[in-house]
Coordinates of C-alpha atoms in Angstrom, one line a residue:
X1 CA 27.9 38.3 -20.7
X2 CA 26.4 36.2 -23.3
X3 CA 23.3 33.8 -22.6
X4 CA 25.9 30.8 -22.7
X5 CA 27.8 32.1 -20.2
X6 CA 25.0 33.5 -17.9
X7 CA 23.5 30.2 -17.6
X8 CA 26.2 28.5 -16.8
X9 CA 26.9 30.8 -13.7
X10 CA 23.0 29.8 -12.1
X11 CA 23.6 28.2 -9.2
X12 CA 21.6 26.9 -6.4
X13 CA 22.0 29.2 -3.7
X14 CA 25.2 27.8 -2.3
X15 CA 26.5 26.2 1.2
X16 CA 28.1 28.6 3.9
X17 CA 30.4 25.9 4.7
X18 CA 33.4 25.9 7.8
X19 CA 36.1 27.4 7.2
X20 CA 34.8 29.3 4.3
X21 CA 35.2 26.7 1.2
X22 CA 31.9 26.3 -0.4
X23 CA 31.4 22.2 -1.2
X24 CA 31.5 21.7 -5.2
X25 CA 28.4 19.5 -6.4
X26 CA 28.3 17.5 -9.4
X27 CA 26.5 19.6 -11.5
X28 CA 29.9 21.9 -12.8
X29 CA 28.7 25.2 -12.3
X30 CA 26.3 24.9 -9.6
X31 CA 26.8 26.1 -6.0
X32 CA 24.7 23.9 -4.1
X33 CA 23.2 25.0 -0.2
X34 CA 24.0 22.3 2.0
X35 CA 23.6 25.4 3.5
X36 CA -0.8 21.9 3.1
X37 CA -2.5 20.4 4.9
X38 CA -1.7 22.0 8.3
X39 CA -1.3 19.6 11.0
X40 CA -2.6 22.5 13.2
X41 CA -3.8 25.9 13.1
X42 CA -2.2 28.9 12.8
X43 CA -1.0 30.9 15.4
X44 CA -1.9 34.4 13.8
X45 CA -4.1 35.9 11.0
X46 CA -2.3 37.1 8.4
X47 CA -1.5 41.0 8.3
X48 CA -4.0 42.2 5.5
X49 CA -1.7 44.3 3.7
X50 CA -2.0 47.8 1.8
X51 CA -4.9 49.8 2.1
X52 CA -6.5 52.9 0.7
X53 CA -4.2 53.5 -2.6
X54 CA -1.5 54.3 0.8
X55 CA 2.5 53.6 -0.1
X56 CA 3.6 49.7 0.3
X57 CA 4.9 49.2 3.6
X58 CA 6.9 46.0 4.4
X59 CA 6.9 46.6 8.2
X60 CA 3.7 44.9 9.5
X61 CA 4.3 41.8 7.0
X62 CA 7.6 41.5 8.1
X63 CA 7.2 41.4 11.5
X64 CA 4.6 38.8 11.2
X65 CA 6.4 36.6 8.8
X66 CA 10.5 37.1 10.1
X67 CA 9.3 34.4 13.6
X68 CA 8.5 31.3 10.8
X69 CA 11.7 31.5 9.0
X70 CA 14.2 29.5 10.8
X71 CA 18.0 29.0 10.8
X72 CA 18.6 25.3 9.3
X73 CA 22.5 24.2 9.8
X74 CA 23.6 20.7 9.1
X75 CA 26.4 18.5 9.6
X76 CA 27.1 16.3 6.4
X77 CA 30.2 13.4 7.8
X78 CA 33.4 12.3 6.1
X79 CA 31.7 9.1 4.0
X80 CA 29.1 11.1 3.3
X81 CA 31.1 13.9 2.1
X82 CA 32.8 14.6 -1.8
X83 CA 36.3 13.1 -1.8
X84 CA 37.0 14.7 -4.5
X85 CA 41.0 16.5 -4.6
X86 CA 39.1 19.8 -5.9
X87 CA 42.4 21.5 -6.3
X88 CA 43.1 17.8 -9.4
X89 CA 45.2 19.1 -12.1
X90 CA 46.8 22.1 -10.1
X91 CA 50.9 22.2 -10.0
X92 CA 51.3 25.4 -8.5
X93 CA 54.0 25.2 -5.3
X94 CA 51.8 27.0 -3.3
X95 CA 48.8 24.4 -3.5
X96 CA 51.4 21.8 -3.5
X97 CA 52.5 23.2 0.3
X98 CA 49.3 23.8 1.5
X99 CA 47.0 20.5 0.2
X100 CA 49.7 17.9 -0.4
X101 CA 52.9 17.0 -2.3
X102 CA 50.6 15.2 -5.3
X103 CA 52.9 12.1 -5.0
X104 CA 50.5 9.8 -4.3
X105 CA 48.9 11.1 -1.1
X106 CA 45.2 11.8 -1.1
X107 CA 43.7 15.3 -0.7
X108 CA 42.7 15.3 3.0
X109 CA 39.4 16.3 3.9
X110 CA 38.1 17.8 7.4
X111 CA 36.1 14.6 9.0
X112 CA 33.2 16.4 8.8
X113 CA 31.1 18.9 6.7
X114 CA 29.4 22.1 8.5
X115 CA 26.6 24.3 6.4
X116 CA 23.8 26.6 6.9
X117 CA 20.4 27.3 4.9
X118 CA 16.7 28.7 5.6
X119 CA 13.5 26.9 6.3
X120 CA 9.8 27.9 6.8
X121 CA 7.7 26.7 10.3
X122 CA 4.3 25.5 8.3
X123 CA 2.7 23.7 11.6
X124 CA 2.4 24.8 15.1
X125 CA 3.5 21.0 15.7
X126 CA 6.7 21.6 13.9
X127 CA 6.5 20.7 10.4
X128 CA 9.4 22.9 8.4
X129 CA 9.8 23.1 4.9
X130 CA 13.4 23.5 3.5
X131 CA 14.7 22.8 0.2
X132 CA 16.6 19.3 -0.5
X133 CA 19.9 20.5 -1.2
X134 CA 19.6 21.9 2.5
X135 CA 19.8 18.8 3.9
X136 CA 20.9 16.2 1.6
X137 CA 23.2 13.6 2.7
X138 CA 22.8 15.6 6.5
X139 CA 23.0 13.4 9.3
X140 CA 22.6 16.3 11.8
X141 CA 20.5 18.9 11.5
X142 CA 20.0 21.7 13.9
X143 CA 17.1 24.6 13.7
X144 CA 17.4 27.6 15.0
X145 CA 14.4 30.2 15.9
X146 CA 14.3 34.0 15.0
X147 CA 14.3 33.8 19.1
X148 CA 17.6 31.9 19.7
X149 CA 15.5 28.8 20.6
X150 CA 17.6 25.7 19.3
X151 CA 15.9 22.0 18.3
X152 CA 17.2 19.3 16.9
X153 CA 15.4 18.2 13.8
X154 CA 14.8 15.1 11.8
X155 CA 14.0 15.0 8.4
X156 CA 10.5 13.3 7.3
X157 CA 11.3 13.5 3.3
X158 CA 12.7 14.9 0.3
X159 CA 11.8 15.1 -3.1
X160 CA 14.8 15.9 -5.6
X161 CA 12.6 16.1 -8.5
X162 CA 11.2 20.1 -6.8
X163 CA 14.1 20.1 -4.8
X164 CA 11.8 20.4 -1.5
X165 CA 12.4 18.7 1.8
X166 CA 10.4 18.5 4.9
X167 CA 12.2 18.5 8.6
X168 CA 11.3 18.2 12.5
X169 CA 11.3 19.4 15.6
X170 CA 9.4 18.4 18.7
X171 CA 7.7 21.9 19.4
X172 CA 4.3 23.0 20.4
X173 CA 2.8 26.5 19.5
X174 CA 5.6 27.4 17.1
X175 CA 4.9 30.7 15.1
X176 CA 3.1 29.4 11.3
X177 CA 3.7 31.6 8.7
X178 CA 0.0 31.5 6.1
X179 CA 0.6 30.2 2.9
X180 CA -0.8 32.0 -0.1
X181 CA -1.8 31.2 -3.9
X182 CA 1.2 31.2 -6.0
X183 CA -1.3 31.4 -8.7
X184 CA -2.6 34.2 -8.1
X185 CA 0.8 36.5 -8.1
X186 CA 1.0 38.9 -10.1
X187 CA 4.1 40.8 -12.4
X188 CA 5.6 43.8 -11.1
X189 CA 3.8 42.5 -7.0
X190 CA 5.6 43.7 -4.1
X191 CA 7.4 40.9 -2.2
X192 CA 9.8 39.9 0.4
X193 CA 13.0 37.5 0.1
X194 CA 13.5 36.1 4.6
X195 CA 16.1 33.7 5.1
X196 CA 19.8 33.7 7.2
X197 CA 21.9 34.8 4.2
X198 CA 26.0 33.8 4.6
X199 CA 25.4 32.9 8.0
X200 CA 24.0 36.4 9.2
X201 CA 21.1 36.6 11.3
X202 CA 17.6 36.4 9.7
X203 CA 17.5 38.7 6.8
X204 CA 14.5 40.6 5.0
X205 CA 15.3 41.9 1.5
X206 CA 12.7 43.9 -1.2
X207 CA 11.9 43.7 -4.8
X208 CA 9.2 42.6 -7.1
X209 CA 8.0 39.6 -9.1
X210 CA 10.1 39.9 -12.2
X211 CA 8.8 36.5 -14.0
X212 CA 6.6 33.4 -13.7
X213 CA 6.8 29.5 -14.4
X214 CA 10.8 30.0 -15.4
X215 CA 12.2 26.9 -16.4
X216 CA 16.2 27.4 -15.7
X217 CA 17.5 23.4 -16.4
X218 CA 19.5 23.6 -13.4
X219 CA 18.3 21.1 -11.1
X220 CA 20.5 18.0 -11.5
X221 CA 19.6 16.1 -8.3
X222 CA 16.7 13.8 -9.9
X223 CA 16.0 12.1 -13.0
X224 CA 12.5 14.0 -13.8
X225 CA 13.0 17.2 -12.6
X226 CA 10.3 20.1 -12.0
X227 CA 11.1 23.9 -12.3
X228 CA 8.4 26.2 -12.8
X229 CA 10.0 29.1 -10.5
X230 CA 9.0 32.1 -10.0
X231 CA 11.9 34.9 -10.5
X232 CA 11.9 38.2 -8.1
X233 CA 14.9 40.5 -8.3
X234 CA 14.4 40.4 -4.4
X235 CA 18.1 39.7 -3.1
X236 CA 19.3 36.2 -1.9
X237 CA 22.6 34.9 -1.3
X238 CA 23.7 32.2 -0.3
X239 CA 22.1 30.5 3.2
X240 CA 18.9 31.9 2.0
X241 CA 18.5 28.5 0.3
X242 CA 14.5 27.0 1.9
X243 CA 13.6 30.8 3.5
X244 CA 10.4 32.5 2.6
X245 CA 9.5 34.5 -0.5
X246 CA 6.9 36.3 0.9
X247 CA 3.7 39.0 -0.2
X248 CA 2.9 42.1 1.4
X249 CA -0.2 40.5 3.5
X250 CA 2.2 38.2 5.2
X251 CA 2.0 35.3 3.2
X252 CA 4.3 32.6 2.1
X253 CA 4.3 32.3 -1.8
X254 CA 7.6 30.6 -2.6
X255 CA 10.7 29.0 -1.3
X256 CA 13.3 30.6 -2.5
X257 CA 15.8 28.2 -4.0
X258 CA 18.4 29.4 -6.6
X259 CA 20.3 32.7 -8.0
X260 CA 21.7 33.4 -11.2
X261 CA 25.2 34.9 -10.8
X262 CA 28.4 34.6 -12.3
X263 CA 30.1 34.8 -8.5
X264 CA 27.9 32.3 -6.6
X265 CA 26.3 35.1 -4.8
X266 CA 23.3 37.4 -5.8
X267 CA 23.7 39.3 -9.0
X268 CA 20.0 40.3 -9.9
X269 CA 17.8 36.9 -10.1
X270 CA 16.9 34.8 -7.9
X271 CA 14.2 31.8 -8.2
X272 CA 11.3 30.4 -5.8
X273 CA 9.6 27.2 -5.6
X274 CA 5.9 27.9 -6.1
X275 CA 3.8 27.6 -2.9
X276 CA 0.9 25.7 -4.6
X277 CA 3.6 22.9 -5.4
X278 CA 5.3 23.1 -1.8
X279 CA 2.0 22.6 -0.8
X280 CA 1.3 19.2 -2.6
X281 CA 5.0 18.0 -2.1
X282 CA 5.1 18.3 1.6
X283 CA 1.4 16.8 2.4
X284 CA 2.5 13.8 0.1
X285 CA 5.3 13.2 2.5
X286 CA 3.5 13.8 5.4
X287 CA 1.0 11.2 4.5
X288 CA 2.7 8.5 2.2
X289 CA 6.5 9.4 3.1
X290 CA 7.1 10.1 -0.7
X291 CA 5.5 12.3 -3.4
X292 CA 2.7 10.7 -4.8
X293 CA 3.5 12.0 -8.5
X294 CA 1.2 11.8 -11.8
X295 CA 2.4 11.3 -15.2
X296 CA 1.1 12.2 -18.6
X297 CA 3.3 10.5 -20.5
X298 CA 4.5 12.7 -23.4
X299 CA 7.6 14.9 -24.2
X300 CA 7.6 18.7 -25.5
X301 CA 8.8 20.4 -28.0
X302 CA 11.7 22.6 -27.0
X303 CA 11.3 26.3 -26.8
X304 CA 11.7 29.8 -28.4
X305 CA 12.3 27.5 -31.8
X306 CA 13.3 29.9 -34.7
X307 CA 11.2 28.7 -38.1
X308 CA 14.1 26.6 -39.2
X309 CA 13.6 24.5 -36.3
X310 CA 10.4 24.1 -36.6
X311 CA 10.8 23.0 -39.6
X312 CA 13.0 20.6 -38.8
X313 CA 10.9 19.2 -36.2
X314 CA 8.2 19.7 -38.4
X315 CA 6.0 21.8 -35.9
X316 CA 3.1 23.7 -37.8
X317 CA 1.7 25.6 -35.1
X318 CA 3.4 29.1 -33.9
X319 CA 0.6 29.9 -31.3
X320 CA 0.2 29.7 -27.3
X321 CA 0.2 26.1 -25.8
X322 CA 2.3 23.5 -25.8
X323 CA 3.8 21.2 -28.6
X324 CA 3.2 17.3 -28.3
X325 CA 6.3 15.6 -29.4
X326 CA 6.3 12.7 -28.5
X327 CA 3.7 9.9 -27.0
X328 CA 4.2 6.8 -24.5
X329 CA 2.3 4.4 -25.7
X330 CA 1.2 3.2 -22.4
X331 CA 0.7 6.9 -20.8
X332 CA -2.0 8.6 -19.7
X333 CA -2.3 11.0 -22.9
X334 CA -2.7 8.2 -25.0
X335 CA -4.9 6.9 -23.4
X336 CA -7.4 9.7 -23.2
X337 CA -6.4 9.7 -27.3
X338 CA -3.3 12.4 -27.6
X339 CA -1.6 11.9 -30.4
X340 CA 1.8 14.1 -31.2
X341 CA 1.3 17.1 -33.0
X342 CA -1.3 18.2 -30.7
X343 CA -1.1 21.3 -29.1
X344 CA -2.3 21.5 -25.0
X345 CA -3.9 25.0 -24.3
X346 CA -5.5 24.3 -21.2
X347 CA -5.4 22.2 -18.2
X348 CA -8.7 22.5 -16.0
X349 CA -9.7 25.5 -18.2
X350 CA -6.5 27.2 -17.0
X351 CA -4.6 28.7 -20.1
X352 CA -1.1 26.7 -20.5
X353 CA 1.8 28.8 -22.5
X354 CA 4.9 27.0 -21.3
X355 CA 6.5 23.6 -20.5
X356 CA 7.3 24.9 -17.1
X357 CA 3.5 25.6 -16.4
X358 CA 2.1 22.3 -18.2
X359 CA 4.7 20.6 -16.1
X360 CA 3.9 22.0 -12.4
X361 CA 0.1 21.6 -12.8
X362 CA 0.4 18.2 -13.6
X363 CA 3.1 17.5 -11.0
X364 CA 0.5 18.7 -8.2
X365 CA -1.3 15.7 -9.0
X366 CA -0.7 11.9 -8.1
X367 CA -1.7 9.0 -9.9
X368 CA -5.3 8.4 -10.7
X369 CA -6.4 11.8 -10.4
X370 CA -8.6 13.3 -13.3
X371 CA -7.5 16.3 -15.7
X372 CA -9.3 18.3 -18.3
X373 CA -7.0 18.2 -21.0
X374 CA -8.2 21.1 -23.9
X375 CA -5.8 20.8 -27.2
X376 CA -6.0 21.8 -30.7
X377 CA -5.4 19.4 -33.9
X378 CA -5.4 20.5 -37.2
X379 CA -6.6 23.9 -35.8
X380 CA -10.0 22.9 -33.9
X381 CA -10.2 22.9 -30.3
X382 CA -11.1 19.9 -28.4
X383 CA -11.9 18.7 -24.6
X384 CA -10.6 15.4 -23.1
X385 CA -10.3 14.1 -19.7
X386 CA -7.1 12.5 -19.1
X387 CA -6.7 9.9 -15.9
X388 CA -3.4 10.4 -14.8
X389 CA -1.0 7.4 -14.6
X390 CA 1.9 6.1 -12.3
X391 CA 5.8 7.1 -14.1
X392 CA 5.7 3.1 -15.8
X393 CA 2.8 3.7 -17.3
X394 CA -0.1 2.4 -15.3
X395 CA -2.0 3.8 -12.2
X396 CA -1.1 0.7 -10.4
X397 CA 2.8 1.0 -10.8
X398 CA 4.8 -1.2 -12.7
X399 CA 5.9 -5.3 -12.7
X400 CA 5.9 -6.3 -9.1
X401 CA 7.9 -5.4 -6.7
X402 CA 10.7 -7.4 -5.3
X403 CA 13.2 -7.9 -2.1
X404 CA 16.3 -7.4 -3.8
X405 CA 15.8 -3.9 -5.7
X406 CA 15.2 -2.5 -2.0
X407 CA 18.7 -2.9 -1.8
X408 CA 19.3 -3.7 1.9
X409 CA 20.3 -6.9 3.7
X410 CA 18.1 -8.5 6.3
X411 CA 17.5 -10.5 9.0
X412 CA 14.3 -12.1 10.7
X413 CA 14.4 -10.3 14.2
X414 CA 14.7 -12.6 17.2
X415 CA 11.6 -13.4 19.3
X416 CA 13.4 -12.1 22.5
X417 CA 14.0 -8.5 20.7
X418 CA 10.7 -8.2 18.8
X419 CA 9.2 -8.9 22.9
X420 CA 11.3 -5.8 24.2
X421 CA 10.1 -3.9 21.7
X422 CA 6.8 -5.0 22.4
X423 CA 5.6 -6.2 19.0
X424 CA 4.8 -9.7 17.8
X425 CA 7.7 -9.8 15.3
X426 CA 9.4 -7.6 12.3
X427 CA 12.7 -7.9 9.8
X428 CA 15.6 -5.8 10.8
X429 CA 17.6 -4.1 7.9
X430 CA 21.5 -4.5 8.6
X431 CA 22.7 -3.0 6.4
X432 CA 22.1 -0.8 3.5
X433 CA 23.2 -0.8 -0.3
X434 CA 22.8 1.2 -3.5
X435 CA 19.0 0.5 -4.4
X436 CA 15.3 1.8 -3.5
X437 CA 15.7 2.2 0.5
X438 CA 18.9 4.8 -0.3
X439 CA 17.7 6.5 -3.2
X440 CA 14.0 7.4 -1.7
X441 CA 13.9 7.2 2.3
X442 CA 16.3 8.4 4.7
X443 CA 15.8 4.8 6.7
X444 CA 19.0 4.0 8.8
X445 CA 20.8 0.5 9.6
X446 CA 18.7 -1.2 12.8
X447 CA 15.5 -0.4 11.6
X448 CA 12.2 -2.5 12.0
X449 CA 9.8 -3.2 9.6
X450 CA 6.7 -4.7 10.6
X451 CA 4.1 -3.9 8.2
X452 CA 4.8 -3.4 4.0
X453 CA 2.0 -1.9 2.1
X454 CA -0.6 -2.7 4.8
X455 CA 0.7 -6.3 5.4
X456 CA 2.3 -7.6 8.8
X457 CA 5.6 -8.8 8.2
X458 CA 7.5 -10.9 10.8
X459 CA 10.0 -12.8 9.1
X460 CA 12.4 -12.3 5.8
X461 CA 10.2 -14.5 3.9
X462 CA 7.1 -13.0 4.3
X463 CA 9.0 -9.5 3.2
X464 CA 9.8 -11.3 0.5
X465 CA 5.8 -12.6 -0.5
X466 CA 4.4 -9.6 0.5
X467 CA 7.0 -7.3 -1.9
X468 CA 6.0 -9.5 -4.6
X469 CA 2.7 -8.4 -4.6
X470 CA 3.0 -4.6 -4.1
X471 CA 3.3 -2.8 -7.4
X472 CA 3.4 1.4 -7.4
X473 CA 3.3 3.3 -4.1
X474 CA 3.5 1.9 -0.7
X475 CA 4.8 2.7 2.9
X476 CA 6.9 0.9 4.7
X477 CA 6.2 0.9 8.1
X478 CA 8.5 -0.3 11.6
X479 CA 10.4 1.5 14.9
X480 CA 13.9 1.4 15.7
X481 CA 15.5 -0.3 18.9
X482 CA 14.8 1.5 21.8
X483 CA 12.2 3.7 20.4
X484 CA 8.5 3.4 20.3
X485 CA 8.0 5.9 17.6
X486 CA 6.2 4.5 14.4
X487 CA 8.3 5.2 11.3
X488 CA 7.1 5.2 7.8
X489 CA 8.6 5.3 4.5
X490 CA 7.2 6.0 1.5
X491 CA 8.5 4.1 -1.5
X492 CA 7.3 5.9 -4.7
X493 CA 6.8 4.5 -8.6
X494 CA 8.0 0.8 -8.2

């Protein structure tokens, strides 16, 4: 199979869907699975792993790691669902019998959408880590336990850009699984693939770490994407989508999120989520209901660029590092003095030899944080410290915010509801449209607010003065009827 081919057949680890039709996503060839700070401590120490030059043995790591990998299934509704004819263009009789005559009648769906995937129990309190495709566009979610205990989950946040998402339950002393230092893995390391593979019950599978920071351009879901996986040859098939890629002491280094394959199932390579990212992704929306994410504010020179290319481009430099292309202006890079041509070796004295590396250190950071940037320009090495900025260019955000690009409707709630909710007033959102409140929260019709970036709100008009003076990251913060559960929402790079 040629590279052309082969890449086109990665897919994200795809959906075990009813009735055994796999949903189609919008990425062509992709099979998509609809398939940190601890709040608490763990439950166990991690098993300590190999000893004495003695054989690897999965057994004791398995044990203690198979209780924190749950089943995730999800329900995904007909308006929610692709209403896409997927058999468009087809004339053959047979499809004709079983989907529909083509004369005008529209391909009829099932009302609702069933799928399974994996997730990983990272607090005693309940706190799961899945990937986003798991639970994207879900609007049930169910988890089951390596002990048949069932919950009902709700989902806290996603992030597209790593394709993580973090879920649920109302549970006390749940089995944790440690998390290790995805740094620190090695080539050729012993791990462990756990997750519910086409719908089976929780499944451990062997192999090794076959690469680091790979870069596969197959994430699709968000407009500044991060992929710095790390490849095993460890099998996962699809509904292994959010499970655990895990070390020999017991500890959770990845999330295991994609395969290559020219079938949709496992063929050889399959792709984790780095644990040190996971780590920073999930607190963020734990905390500020969004990912708090830094920018540097340059592009990079593609990769593997034969001399001719490089000529083209007019790169002079064939060494380690990464190739500045390009500068924004108003980034952080330029800033701290940048310029294109440069060449980044280091970030925090940590060697940098890829895009996919340069690209995962800095997306552990959020705006404001400091970085040690070391570069070479016309061949001498220098040091800078580079204060990361917000994606528009300044650590603030960008203009100021306003009403209308939350995209929802609202209404000033009545005096007589605000008093059997038991607060002094709020604005209800009735309904919601294509804008910020679809694209980055999971906030439903009949919610609340009551306070925007720290600032009561009790009527439309004071949503409206208070948006207009919120620029970057804020929360959004209200209940829903009949609940006295504080909500909050985190609105990211506005």
């Amino acid at each position: 199979m040629n590279k052309k081919k082969l890449f086109a057949a990665i897919a994200l680890v795809a959906a075990i869907v009813a009735g055994g039709f796999a949903l189609s996503g919008k990425s062509g060839n992709l099979y998509h699975t609809i398939t940190g700070e601890e709040s608490a401590p763990l439950v166990r120490t991690a098993y300590t792993g190999p000893v004495n030059n003695q054989p690897v043995s999965f057994e004791e790591a398995a044990s203690a790691a198979v209780p924190s990998v749950v089943h995730i299934r999800t329900v995904v509704k007909y308006k929610q669902a692709r209403q896409q004819n997927p058999f468009e263009g087809m004339d053959d009789d047979i499809f004709r019998h079983f989907f529909g005559d083509g004369g005008g009648r529209q391909f009829r769906q099932p009302p609702e959408q069933r799928a399974s995937g994996s997730g990983v129990i990272i607090s005693q309190d309940g706190y799961i880590v899945t990937n986003n495709h798991v639970v994207n566009g879900a609007t049930e979610v169910s988890v089951t336990l390596s002990n048949g205990k069932n919950y009902k989950a709700e989902i806290v946040g996603t992030d597209p850009n790593t394709d993580l998402a973090l879920i649920k339950v109302d549970g006390k002393n749940l089995p944790v699984m440690p998390v290790g230092n995805s740094d620190d893995v090695k080539l050729g390391q012993w791990v462990m693939a756990i997750g519910y593979p086409l719908n089976l019950d929780v499944t451990v599978t062997q192999g090794i770490i076959s690469a680091k920071s790979r870069n596969l351009g197959i994430n699709r879901q968000a407009a500044a994407p991060v992929e710095s996986f790390l490849q095993t040859d460890a099998a996962v098939n699809p509904g292994s989508s959010g499970g655990a890629l895990v070390t020999t002491n017991g500890e959770l280094i990845g999330i295991n999120a994609a395969i290559a394959s020219p079938t949709g199932s496992y063929a050889g390579y399959a792709y984790a989520i780095p644990s040190n990212l996971m780590k920073k992704v999930v607190n963020d929306i734990k905390q500020f209901g969004s990912v708090q994410r830094g920018y540097l504010g340059i592009s990079m020179a593609p990769e593997n660029l034969d001399e001719a290319q490089k000529k083209e481009l007019g790169i002079k430099y064939d060494g380690n590092g990464v190739y500045v292309a390009g500068i924004d202006p108003s980034g952080a890079a330029s800033a701290a003095g940048i310029r294109q041509g440069d060449v980044i070796t280091k970030i925090n004295g940590a060697a940098i030899n890829s895009g996919a590396q340069l690209s995962e250190q800095v997306a552990r950071q959020k705006p404001g944080d400091k970085l040690k940037l070391t570069y070479l320009r016309n061949g001498a090495e220098q040091d800078v410290e580079v204060t990361l900025k917000g994606k528009m260019g300044e650590i603030a955000g960008g203009p100021a915010a306003t009403i209308q690009q939350l995209g929802a409707d609202f209404a000033t709630l009545p005096a007589a509801e605000a008093r059997k909710m038991g607060i002094a007033g709020g604005v209800q959102v009735t309904a919601i449209n294509e804008g910020v409140l679809a694209d980055q929260t999971n906030m439903k019709e009949g919610f609340v607010i009551t306070r925007v970036g720290g600032m009561a709100v009790r009527t439309v008009d004071e949503l409206r003065a208070a948006m207009q003076r919120l620029r970057g990251n804020f929360q959004i913060e209200g209940m829903y009827p009949g609940s006295n559960k504080v909500y909050y929402y985190g609105i990211n790079d506005y």
